JSON list of C-alpha atoms in Angstrom, two decimals:
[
{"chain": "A", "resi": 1, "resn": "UNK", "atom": "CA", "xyz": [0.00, 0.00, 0.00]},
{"chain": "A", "resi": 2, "resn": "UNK", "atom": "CA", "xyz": [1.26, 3.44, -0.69]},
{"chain": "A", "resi": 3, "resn": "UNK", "atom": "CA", "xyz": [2.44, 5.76, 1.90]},
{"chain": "A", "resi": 4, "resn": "UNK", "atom": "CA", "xyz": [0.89, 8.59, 0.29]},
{"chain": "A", "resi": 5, "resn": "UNK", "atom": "CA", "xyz": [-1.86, 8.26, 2.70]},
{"chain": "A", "resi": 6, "resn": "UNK", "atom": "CA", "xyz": [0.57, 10.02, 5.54]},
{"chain": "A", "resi": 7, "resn": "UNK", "atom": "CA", "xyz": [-0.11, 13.31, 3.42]},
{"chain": "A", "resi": 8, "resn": "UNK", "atom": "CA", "xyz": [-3.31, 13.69, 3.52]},
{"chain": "A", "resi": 9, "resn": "UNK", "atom": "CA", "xyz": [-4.02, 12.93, 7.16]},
{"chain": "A", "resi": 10, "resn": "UNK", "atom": "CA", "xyz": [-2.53, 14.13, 10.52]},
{"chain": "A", "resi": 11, "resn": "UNK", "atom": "CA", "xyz": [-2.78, 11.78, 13.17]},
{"chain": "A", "resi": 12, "resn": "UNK", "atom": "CA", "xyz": [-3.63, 14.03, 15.57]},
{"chain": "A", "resi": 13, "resn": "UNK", "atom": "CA", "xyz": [-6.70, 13.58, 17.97]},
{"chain": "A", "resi": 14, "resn": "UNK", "atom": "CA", "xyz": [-8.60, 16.80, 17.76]},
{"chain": "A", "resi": 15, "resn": "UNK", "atom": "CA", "xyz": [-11.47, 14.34, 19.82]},
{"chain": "A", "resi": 16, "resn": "UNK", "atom": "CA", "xyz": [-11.30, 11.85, 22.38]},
{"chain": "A", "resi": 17, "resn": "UNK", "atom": "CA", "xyz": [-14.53, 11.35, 24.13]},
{"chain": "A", "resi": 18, "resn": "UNK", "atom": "CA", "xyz": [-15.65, 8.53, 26.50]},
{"chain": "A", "resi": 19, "resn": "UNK", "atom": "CA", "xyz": [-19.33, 7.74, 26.75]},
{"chain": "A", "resi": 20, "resn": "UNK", "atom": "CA", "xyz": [-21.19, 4.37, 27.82]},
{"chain": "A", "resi": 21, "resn": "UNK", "atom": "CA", "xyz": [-24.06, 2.77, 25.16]},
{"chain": "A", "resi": 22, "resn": "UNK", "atom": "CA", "xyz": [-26.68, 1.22, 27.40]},
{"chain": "A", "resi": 23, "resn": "UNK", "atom": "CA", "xyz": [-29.03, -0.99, 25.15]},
{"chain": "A", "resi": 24, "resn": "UNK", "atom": "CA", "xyz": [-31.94, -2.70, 26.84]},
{"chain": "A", "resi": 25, "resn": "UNK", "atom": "CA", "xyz": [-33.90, -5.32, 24.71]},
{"chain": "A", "resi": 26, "resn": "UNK", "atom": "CA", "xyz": [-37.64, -5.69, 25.01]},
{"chain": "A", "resi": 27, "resn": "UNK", "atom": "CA", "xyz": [-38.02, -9.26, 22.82]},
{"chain": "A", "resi": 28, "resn": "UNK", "atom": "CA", "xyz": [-41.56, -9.85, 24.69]},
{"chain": "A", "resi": 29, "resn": "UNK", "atom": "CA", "xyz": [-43.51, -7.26, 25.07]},
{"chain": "A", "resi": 30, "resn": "UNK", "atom": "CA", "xyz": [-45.47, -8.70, 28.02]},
{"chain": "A", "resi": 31, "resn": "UNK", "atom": "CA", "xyz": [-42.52, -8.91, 29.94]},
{"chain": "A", "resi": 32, "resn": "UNK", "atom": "CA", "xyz": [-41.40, -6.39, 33.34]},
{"chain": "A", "resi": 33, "resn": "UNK", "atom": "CA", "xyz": [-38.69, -5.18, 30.82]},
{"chain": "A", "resi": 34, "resn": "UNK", "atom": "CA", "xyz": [-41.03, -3.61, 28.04]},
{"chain": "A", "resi": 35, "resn": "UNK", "atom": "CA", "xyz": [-41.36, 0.10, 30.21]},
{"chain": "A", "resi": 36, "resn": "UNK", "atom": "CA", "xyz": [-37.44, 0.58, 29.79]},
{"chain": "A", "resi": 37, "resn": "UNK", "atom": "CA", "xyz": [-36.95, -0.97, 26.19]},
{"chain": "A", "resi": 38, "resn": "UNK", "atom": "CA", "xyz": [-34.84, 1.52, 24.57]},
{"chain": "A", "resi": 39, "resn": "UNK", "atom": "CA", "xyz": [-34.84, -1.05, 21.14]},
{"chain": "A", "resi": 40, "resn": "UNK", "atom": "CA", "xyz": [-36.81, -3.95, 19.94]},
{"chain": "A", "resi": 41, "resn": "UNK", "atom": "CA", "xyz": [-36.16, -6.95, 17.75]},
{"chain": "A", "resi": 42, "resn": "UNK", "atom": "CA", "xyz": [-37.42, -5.99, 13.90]},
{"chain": "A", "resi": 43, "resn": "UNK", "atom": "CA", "xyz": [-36.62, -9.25, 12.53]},
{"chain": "A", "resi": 44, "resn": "UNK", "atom": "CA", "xyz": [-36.70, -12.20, 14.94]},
{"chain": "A", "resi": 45, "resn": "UNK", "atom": "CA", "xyz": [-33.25, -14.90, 14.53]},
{"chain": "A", "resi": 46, "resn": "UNK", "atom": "CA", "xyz": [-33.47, -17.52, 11.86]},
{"chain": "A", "resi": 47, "resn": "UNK", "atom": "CA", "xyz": [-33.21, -21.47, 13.03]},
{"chain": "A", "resi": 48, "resn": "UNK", "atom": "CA", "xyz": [-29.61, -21.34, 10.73]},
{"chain": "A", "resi": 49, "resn": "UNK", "atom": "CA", "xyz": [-27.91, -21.46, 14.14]},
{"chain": "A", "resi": 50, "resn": "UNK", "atom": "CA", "xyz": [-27.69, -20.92, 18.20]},
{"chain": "A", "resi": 51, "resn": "UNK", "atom": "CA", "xyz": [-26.26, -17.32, 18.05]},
{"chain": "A", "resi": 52, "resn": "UNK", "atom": "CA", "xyz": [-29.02, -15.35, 16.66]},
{"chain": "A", "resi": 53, "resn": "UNK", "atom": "CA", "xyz": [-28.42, -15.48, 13.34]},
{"chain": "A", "resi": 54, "resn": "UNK", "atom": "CA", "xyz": [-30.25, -12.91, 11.09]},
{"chain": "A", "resi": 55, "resn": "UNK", "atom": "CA", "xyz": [-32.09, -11.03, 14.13]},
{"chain": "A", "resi": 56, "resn": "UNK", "atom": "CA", "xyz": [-32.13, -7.20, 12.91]},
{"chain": "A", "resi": 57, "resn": "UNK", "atom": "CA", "xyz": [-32.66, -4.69, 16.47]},
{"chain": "A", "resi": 58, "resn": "UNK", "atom": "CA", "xyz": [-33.33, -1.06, 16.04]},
{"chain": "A", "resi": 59, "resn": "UNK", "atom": "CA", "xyz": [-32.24, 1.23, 18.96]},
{"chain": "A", "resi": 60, "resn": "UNK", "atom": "CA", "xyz": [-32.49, 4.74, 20.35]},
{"chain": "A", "resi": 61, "resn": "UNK", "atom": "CA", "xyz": [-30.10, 4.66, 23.12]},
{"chain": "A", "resi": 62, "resn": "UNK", "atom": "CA", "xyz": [-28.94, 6.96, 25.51]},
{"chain": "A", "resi": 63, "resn": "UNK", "atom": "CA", "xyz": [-25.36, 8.29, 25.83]},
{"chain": "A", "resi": 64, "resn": "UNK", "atom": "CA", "xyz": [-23.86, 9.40, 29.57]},
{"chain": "A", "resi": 65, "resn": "UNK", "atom": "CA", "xyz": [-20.29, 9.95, 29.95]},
{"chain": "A", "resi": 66, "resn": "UNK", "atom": "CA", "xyz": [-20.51, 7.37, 33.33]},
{"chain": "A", "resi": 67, "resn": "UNK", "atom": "CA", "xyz": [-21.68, 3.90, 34.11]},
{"chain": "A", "resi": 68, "resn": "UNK", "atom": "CA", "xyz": [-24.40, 5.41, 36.37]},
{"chain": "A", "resi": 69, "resn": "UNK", "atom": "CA", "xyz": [-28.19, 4.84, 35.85]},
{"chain": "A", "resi": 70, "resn": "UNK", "atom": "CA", "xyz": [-29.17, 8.40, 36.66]},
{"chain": "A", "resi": 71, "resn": "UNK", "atom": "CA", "xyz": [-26.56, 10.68, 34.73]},
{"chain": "A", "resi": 72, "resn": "UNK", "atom": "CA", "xyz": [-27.81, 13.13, 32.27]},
{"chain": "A", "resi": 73, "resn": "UNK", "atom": "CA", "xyz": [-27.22, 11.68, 28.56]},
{"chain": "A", "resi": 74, "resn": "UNK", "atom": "CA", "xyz": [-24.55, 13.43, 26.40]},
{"chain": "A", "resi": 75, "resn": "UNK", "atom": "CA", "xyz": [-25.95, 11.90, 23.41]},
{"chain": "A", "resi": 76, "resn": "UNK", "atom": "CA", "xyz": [-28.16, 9.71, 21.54]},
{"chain": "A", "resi": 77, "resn": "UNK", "atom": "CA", "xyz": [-27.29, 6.19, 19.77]},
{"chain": "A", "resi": 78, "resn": "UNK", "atom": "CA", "xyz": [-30.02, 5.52, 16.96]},
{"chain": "A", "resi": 79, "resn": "UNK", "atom": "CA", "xyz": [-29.51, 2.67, 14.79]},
{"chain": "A", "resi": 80, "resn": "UNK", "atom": "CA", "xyz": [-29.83, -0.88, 14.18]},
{"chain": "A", "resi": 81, "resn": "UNK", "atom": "CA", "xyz": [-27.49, -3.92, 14.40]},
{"chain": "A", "resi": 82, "resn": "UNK", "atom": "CA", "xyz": [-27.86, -7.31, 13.09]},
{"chain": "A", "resi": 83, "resn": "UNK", "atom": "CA", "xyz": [-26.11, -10.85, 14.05]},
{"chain": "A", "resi": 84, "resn": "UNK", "atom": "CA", "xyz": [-24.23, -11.96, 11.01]},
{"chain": "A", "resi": 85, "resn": "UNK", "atom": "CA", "xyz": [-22.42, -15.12, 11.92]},
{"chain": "A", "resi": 86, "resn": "UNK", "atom": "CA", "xyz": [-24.06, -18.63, 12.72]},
{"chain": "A", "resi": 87, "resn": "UNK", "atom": "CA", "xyz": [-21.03, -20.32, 14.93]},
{"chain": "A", "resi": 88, "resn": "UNK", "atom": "CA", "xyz": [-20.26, -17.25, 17.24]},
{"chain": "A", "resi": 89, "resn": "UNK", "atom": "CA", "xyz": [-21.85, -14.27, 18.75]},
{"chain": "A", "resi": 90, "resn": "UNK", "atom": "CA", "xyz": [-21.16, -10.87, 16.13]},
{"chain": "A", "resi": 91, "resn": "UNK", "atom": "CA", "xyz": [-22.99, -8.35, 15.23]},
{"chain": "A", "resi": 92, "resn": "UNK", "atom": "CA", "xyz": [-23.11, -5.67, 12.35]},
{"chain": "A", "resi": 93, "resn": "UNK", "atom": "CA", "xyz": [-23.96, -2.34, 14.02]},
{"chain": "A", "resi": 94, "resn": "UNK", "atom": "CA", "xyz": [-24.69, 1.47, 12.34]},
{"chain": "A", "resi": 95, "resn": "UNK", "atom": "CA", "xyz": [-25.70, 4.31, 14.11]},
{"chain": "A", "resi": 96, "resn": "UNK", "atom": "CA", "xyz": [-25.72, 7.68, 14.51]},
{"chain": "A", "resi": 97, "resn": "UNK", "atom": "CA", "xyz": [-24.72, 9.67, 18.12]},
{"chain": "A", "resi": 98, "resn": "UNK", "atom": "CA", "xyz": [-26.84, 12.67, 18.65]},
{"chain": "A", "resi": 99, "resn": "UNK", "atom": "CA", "xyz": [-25.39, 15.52, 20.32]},
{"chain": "A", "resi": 100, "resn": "UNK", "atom": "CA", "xyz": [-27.21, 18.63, 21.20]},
{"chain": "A", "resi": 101, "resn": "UNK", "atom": "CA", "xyz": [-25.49, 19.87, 24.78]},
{"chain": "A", "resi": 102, "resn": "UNK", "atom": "CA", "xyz": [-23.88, 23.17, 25.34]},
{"chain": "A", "resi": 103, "resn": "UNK", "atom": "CA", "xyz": [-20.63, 20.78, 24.51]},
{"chain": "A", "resi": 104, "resn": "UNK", "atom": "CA", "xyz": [-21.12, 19.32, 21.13]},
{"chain": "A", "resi": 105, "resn": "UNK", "atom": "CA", "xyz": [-23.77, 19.66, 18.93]},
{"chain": "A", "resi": 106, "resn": "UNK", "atom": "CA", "xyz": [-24.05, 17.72, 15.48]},
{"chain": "A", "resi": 107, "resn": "UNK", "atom": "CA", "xyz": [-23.71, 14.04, 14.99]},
{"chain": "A", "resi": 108, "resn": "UNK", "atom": "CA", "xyz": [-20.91, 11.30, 14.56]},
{"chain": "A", "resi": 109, "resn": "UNK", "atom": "CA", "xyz": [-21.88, 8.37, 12.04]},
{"chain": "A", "resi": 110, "resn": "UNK", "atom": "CA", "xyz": [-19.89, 4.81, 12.99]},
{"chain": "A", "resi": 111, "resn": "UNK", "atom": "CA", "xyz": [-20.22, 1.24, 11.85]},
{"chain": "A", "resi": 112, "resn": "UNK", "atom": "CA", "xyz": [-18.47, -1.81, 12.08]},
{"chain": "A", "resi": 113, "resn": "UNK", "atom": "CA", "xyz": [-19.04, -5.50, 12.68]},
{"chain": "A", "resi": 114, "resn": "UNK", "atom": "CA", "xyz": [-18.93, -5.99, 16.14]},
{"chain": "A", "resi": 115, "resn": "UNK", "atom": "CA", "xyz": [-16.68, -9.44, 17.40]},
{"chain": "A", "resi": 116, "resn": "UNK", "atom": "CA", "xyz": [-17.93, -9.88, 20.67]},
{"chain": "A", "resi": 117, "resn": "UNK", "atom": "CA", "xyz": [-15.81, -12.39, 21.93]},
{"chain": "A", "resi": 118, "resn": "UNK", "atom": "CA", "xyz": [-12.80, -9.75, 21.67]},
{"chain": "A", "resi": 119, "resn": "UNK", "atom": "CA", "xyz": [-12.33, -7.81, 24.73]},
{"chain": "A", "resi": 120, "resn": "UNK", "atom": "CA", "xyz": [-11.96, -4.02, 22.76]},
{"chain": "A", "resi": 121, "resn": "UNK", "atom": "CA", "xyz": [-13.42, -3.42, 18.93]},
{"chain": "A", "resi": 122, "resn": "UNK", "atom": "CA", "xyz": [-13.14, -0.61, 16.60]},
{"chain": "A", "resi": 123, "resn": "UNK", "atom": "CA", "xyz": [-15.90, 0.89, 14.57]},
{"chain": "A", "resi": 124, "resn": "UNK", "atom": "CA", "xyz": [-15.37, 3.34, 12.04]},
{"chain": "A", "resi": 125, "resn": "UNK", "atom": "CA", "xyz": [-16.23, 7.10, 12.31]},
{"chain": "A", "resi": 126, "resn": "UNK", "atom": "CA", "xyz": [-17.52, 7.81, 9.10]},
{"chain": "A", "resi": 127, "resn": "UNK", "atom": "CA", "xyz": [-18.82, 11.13, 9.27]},
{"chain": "A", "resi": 128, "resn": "UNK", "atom": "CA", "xyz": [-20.34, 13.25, 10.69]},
{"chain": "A", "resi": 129, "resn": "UNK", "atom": "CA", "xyz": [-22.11, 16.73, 11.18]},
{"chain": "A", "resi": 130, "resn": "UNK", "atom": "CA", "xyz": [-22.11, 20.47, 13.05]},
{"chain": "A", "resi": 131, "resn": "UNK", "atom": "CA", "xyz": [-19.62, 20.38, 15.55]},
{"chain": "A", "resi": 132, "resn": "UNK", "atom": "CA", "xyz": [-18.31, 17.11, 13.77]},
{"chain": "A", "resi": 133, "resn": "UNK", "atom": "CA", "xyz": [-18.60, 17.89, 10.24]},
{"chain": "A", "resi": 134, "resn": "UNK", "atom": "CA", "xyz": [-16.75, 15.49, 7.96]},
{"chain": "A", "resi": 135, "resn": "UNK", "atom": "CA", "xyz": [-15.39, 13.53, 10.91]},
{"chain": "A", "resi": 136, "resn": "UNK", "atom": "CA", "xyz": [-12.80, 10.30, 10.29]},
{"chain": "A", "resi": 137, "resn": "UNK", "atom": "CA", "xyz": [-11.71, 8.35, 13.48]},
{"chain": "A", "resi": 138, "resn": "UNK", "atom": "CA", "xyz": [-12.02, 5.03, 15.31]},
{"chain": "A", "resi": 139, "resn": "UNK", "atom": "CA", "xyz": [-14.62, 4.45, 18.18]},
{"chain": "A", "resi": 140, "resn": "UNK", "atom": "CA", "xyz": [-13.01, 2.01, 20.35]},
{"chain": "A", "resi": 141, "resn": "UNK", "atom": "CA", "xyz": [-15.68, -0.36, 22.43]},
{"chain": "A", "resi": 142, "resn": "UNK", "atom": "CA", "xyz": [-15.36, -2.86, 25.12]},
{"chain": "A", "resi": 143, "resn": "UNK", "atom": "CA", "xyz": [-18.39, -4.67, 26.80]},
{"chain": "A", "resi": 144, "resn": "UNK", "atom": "CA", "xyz": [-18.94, -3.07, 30.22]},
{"chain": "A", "resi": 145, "resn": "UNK", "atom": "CA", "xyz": [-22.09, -4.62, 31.74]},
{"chain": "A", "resi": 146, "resn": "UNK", "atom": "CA", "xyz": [-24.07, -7.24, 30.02]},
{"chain": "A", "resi": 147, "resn": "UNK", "atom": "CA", "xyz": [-26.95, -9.38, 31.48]},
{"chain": "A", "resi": 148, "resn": "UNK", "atom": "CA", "xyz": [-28.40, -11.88, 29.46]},
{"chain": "A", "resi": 149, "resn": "UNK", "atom": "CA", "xyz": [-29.61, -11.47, 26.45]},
{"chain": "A", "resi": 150, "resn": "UNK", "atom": "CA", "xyz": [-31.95, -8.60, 27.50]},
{"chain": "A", "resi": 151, "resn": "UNK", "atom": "CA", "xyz": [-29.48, -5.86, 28.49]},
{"chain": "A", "resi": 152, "resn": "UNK", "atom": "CA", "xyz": [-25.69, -4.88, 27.68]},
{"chain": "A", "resi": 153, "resn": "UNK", "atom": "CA", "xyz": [-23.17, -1.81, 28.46]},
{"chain": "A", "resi": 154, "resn": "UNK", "atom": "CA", "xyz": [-20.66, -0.89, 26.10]},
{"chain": "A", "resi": 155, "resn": "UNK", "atom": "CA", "xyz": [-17.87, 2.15, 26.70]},
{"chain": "A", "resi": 156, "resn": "UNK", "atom": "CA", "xyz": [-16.66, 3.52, 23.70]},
{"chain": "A", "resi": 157, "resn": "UNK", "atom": "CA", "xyz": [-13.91, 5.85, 23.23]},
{"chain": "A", "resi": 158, "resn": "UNK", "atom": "CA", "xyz": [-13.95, 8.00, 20.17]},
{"chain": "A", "resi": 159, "resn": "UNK", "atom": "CA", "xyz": [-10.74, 9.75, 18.61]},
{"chain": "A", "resi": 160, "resn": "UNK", "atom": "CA", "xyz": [-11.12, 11.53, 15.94]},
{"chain": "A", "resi": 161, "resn": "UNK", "atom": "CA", "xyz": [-8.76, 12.76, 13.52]},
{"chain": "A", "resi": 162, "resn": "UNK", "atom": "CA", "xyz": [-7.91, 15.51, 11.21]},
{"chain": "A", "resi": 163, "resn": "UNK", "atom": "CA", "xyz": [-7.61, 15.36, 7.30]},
{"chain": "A", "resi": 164, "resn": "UNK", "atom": "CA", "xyz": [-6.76, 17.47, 4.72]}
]
């Protein structure tokens, strides 16, 4: 691969934020969880396999910038992920962050496949808008709380870089 790649962008973090994804599933919507469902199952998991295979979810998440349950969200997660593999737990995610705080206001667009089995993973930062127009970065995750398969905690850290 060429090296000309080293001209065109600094590797400088003008960005590094920390921020927790909270995502709690409501698959039955009889069940205690369905008040506090911040995404539901579109597509339910094909018999191809034991790890979900095929199930699409579409979230609206909050963002806090700690682990607890009362902090005021920074952000906004809305998006969807998919499983994509019959043999192991992974996932396809893409989502936008929302920000409107007296911080940051615009939005960061990431994807990635998501192999869950690995203790960190890095989406891509793909764009973005306002305060993070035409953003390019990484947004580093690592599983932070999980129960079952009804709730989960990532924290992602998001650098973001500057190109010419």
């Amino acid at each position: 691969m060429s090296e000309d790649w080293k001209r065109l962008y600094k590797l400088k973090i003008l960005v590094r934020y920390s921020t927790r994804f909270e995502d709690n599933l409501n698959c039955d919507h009889e069940s205690s969880y369905a008040a506090n469902a911040t995404s539901a199952a579109a597509t339910n998991a094909t018999k191809l396999g034991d790890f979900k295979f095929g199930m699409l979810v579409v979230f609206d998440d909050p963002m806090t910038k700690d682990n607890h349950l009362l902090s005021p969200p920074v952000a906004r997660a809305q998006g969807f992920y998919f499983y994509d593999m019959k043999s192991t737990y992974t996932a396809w995610f893409a989502y936008t962050l929302i920000f409107n705080s007296t911080e940051h206001k615009g939005t960061l667009n990431i994807m990635g496949a998501d192999l869950m089995m690995m203790e960190t993973r890095d989406f891509s930062v793909v764009g973005g808008t306002g305060d993070f127009f035409m953003a390019r970065g990484i947004a580093t995750i690592h599983t932070d709380a999980f129960q079952g398969d009804y709730y989960f905690r990532l924290k992602m850290d998001i650098k973001l870089y500057e190109c010419y």
